[in-house]
Short mmCIF file of C-alpha atoms in Angstrom, two decimals:
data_model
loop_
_atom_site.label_atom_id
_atom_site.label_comp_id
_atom_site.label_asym_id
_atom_site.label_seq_id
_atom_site.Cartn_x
_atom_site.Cartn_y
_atom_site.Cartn_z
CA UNK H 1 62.26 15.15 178.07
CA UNK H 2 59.40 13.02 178.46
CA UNK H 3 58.00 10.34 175.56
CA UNK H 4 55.01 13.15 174.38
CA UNK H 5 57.58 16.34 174.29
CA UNK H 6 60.03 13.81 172.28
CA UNK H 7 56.71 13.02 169.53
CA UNK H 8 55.41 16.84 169.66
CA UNK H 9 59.07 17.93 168.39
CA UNK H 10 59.22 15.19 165.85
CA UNK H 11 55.34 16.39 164.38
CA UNK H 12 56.98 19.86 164.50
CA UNK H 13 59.69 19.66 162.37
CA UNK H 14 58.48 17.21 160.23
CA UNK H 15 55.88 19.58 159.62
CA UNK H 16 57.86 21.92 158.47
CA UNK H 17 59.85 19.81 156.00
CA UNK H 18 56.99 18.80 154.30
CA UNK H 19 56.14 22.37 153.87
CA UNK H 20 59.57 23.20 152.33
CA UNK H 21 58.73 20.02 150.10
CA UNK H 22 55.30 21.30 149.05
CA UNK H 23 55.88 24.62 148.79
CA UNK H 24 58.96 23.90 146.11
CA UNK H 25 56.61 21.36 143.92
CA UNK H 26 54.01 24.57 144.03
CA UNK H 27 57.18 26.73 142.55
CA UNK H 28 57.66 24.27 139.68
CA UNK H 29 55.75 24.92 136.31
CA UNK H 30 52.48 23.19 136.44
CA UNK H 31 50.03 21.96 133.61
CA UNK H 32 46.10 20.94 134.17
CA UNK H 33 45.13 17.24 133.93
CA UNK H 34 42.08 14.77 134.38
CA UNK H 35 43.34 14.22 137.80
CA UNK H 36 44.51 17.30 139.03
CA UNK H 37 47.18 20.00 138.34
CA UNK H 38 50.41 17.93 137.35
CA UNK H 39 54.32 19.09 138.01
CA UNK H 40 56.79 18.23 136.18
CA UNK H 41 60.01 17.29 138.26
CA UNK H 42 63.69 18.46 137.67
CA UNK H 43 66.18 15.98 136.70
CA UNK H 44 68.20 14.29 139.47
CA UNK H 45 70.84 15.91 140.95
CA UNK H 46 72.30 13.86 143.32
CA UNK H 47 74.00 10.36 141.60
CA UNK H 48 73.35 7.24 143.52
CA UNK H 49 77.09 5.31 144.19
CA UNK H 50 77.69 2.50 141.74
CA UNK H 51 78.28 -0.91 143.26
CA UNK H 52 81.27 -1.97 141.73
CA UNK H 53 84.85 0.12 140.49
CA UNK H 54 84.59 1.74 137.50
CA UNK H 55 85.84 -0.26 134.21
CA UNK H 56 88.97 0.17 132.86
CA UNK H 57 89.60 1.38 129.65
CA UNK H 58 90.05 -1.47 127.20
CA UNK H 59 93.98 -1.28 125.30
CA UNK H 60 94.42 -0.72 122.05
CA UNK H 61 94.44 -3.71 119.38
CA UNK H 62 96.95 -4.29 117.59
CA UNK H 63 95.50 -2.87 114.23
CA UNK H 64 94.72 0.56 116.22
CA UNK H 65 98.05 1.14 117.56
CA UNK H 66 99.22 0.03 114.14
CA UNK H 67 96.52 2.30 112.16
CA UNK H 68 97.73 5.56 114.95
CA UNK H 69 101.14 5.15 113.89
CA UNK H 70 100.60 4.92 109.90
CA UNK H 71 97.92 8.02 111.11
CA UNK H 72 94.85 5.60 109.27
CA UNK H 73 91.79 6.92 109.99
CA UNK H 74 88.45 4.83 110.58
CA UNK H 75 85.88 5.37 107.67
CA UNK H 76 82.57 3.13 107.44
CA UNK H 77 82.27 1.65 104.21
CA UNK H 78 79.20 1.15 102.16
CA UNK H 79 76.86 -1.79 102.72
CA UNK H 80 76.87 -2.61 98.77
CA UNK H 81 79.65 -2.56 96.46
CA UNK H 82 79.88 -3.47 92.64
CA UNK H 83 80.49 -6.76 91.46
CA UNK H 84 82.84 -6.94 88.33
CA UNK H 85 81.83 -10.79 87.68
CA UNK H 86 77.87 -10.18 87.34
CA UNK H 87 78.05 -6.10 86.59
CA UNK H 88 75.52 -5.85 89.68
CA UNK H 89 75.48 -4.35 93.32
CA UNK H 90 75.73 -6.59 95.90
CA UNK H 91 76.42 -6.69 99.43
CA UNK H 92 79.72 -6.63 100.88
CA UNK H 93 79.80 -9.22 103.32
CA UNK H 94 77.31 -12.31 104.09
CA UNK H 95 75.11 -14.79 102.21
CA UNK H 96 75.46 -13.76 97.93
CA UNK H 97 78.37 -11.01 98.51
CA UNK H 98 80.13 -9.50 95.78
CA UNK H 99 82.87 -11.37 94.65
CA UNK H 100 81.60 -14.61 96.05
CA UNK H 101 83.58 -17.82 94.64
CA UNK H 102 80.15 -20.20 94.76
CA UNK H 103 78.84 -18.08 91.96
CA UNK H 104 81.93 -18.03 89.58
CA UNK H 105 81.53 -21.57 87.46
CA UNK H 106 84.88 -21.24 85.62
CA UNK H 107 88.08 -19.51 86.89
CA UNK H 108 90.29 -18.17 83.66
CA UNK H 109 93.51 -20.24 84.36
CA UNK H 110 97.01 -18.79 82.87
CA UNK H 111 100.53 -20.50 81.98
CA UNK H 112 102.26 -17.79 84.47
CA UNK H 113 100.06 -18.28 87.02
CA UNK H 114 102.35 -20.34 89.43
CA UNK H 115 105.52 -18.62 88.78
CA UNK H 116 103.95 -14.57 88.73
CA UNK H 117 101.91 -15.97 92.50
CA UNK H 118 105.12 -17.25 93.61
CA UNK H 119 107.03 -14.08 93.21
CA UNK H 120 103.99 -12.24 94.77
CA UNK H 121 104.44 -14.62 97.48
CA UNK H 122 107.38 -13.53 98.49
CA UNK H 123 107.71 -9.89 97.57
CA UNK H 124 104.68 -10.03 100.40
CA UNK H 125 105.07 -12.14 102.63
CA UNK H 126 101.46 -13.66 102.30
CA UNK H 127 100.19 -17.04 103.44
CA UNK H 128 97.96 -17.88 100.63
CA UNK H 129 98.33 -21.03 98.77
CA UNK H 130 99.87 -21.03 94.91
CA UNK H 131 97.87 -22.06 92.21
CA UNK H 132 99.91 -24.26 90.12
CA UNK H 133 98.77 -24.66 86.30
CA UNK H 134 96.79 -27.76 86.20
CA UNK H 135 95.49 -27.69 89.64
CA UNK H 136 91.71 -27.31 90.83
CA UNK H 137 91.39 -23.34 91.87
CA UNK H 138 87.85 -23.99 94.00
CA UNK H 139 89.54 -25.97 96.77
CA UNK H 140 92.52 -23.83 97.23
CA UNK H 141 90.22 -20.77 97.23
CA UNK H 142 88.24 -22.41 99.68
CA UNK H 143 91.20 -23.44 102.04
CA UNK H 144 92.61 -19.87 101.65
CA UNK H 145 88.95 -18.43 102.87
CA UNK H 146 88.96 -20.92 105.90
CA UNK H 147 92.71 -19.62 106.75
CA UNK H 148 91.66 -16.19 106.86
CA UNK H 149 88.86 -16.68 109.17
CA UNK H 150 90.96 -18.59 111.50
CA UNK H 151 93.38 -16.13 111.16
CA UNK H 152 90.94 -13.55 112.43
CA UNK H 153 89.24 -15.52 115.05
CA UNK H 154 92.96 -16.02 116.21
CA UNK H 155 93.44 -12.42 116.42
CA UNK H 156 90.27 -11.34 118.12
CA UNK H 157 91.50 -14.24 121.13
CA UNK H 158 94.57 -12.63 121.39
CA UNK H 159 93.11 -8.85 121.76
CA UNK H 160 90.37 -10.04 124.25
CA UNK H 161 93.37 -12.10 126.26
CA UNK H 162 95.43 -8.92 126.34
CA UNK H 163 92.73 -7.14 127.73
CA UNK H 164 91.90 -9.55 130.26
CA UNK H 165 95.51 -9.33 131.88
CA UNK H 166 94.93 -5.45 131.80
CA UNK H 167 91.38 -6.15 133.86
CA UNK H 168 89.73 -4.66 131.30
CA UNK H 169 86.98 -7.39 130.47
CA UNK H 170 84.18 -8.12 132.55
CA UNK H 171 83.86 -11.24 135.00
CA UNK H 172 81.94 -13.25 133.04
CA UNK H 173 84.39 -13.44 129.57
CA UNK H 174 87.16 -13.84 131.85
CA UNK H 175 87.47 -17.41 130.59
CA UNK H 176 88.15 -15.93 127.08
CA UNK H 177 92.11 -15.15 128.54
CA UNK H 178 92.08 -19.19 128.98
CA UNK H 179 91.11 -20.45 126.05
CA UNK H 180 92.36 -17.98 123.58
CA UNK H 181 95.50 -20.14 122.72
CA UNK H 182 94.26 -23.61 123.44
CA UNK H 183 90.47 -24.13 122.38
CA UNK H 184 91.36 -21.97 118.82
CA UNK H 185 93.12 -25.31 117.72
CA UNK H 186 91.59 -28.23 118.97
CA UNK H 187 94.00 -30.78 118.67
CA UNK H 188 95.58 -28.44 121.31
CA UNK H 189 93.07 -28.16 123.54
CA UNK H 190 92.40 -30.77 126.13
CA UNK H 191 88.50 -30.97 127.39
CA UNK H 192 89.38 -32.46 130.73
CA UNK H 193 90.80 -29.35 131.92
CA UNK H 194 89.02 -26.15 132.96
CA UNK H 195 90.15 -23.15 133.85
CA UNK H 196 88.07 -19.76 134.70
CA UNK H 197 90.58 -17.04 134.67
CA UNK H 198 94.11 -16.53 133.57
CA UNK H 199 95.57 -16.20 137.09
CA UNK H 200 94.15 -19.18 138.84
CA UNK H 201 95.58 -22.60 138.50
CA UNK H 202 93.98 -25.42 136.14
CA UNK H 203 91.31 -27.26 137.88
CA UNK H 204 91.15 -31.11 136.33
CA UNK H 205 87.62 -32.23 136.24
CA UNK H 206 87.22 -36.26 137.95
CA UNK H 207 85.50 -38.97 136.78
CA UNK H 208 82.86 -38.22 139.33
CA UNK H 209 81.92 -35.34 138.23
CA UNK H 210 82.16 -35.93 134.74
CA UNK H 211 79.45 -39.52 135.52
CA UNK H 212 77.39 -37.04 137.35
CA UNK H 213 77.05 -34.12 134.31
CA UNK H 214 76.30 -36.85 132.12
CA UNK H 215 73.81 -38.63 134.20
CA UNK H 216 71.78 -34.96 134.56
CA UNK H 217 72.06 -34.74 130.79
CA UNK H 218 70.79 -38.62 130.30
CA UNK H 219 67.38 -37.89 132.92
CA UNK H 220 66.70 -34.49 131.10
CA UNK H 221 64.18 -35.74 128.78
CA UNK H 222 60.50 -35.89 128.70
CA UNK H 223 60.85 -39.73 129.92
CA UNK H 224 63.42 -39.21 132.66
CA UNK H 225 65.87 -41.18 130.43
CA UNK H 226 63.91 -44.66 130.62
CA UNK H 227 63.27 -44.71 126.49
CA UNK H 228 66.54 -43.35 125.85
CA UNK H 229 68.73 -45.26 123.61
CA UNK H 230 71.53 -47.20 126.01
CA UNK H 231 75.19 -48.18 124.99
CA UNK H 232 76.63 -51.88 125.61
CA UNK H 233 77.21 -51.90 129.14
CA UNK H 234 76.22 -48.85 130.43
CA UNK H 235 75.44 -48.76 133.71
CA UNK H 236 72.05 -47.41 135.02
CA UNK H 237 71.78 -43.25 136.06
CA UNK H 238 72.60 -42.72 139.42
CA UNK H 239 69.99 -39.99 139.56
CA UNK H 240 66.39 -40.94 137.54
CA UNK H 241 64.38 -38.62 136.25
CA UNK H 242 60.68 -37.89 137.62
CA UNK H 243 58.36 -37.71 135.04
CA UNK H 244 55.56 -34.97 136.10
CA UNK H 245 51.75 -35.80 135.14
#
């Protein structure tokens, strides 16, 4: 078959798919427009592949295997709830919630108080601190507050870890599984050490690199570094800044 035949039969039958093509827009409803008579197109049929593997399913936290065994169901709760202290509505969590402790001036202090918390204490196994007659309340309430959020931050580390040995967090928060036990308390945690997933070995940063993140940090102002304040013997950047006109 010569070169011409070879283009003839590719005209031909691409001829005729176009006319298949045309033929099925003309069989779809049609409304008039400015520009013409305009078709509106079926939805996709045919799914494109995804790049990557599907996600896996995240596991269950410890609260919902916890609240699937006791058979607690999830309810949303309000956004306002009533405040007994200033007999208003207020919002449940954030900045002037109800039963916020910066807005009480006086706390009612009893004789029993230390011996009726102590008992409580250990009927239930809390963590909360005992207010002993005498004492100042505001601190201890405050200490107890900072406890609890550690306590949850704590807790949230240790779900998102669990799912990252289970491959069920993206790339990109797989350095969560590293730091959920060591950056949570700091005097733990040592800054010369980084790791980016569970599974790989600790890297130890050098000195090297270390001079050379801090000397990009130093030239990164508007002067290149050359007005920056200098410590006693510091030795000049290795890389100076170019200041652009």
């Amino acid at each position: 078959m010569f070169r011409y035949e070879l283009v003839k039969v590719c005209l031909q039958e691409g001829t005729k798919l176009v006319q298949v093509v045309v033929d099925s827009l003309f069989n779809l409803p049609s409304s008039q427009d400015v520009d013409g008579p305009l078709v509106k197109l079926p939805p996709p049929t045919t799914k494109p592949p995804r790049e990557k593997p599907l996600p896996k399913p995240k596991p269950p936290t410890k609260w919902e295997e916890f609240a699937k065994k006791k058979g607690i169901k999830k309810r949303k709760k309000d956004k306002v709830a009533w405040d007994e202290q200033t007999g208003t509505w207020k919002r449940r969590f954030g900045y002037d919630s109800v039963n916020d402790d910066k807005g009480i001036p006086i706390f009612e202090a009893k004789m029993t108080d230390g011996e009726y918390r102590m008992d409580f204490l250990i009927t239930t196994n809390t963590t909360y601190h005992v207010i002993e007659p005498g004492e100042d309340p505001f601190p201890k309430r405050q200490d107890d507050k900072k406890k609890r959020v550690e306590k949850q931050e704590k807790n949230r580390l240790q779900n998102l870890k669990q799912a990252a040995k289970l491959g069920a967090l993206p790339r990109s928060c797989l350095w969560v599984s590293m730091v959920a036990g060591s950056l949570f308390y700091k005097h733990h945690f040592r800054p010369n050490f980084l790791v980016l997933r569970e599974d790989a070995p600790p890297k130890k940063v050098t000195k090297d690199e270390l001079g050379n993140v801090a000397g990009m940090a130093a030239t990164s102002t508007a002067s290149g570094g050359r007005f920056d304040r200098k410590l006693p013997e510091e030795k000049p950047a290795k890389k100076q800044g170019k200041h652009r006109k």
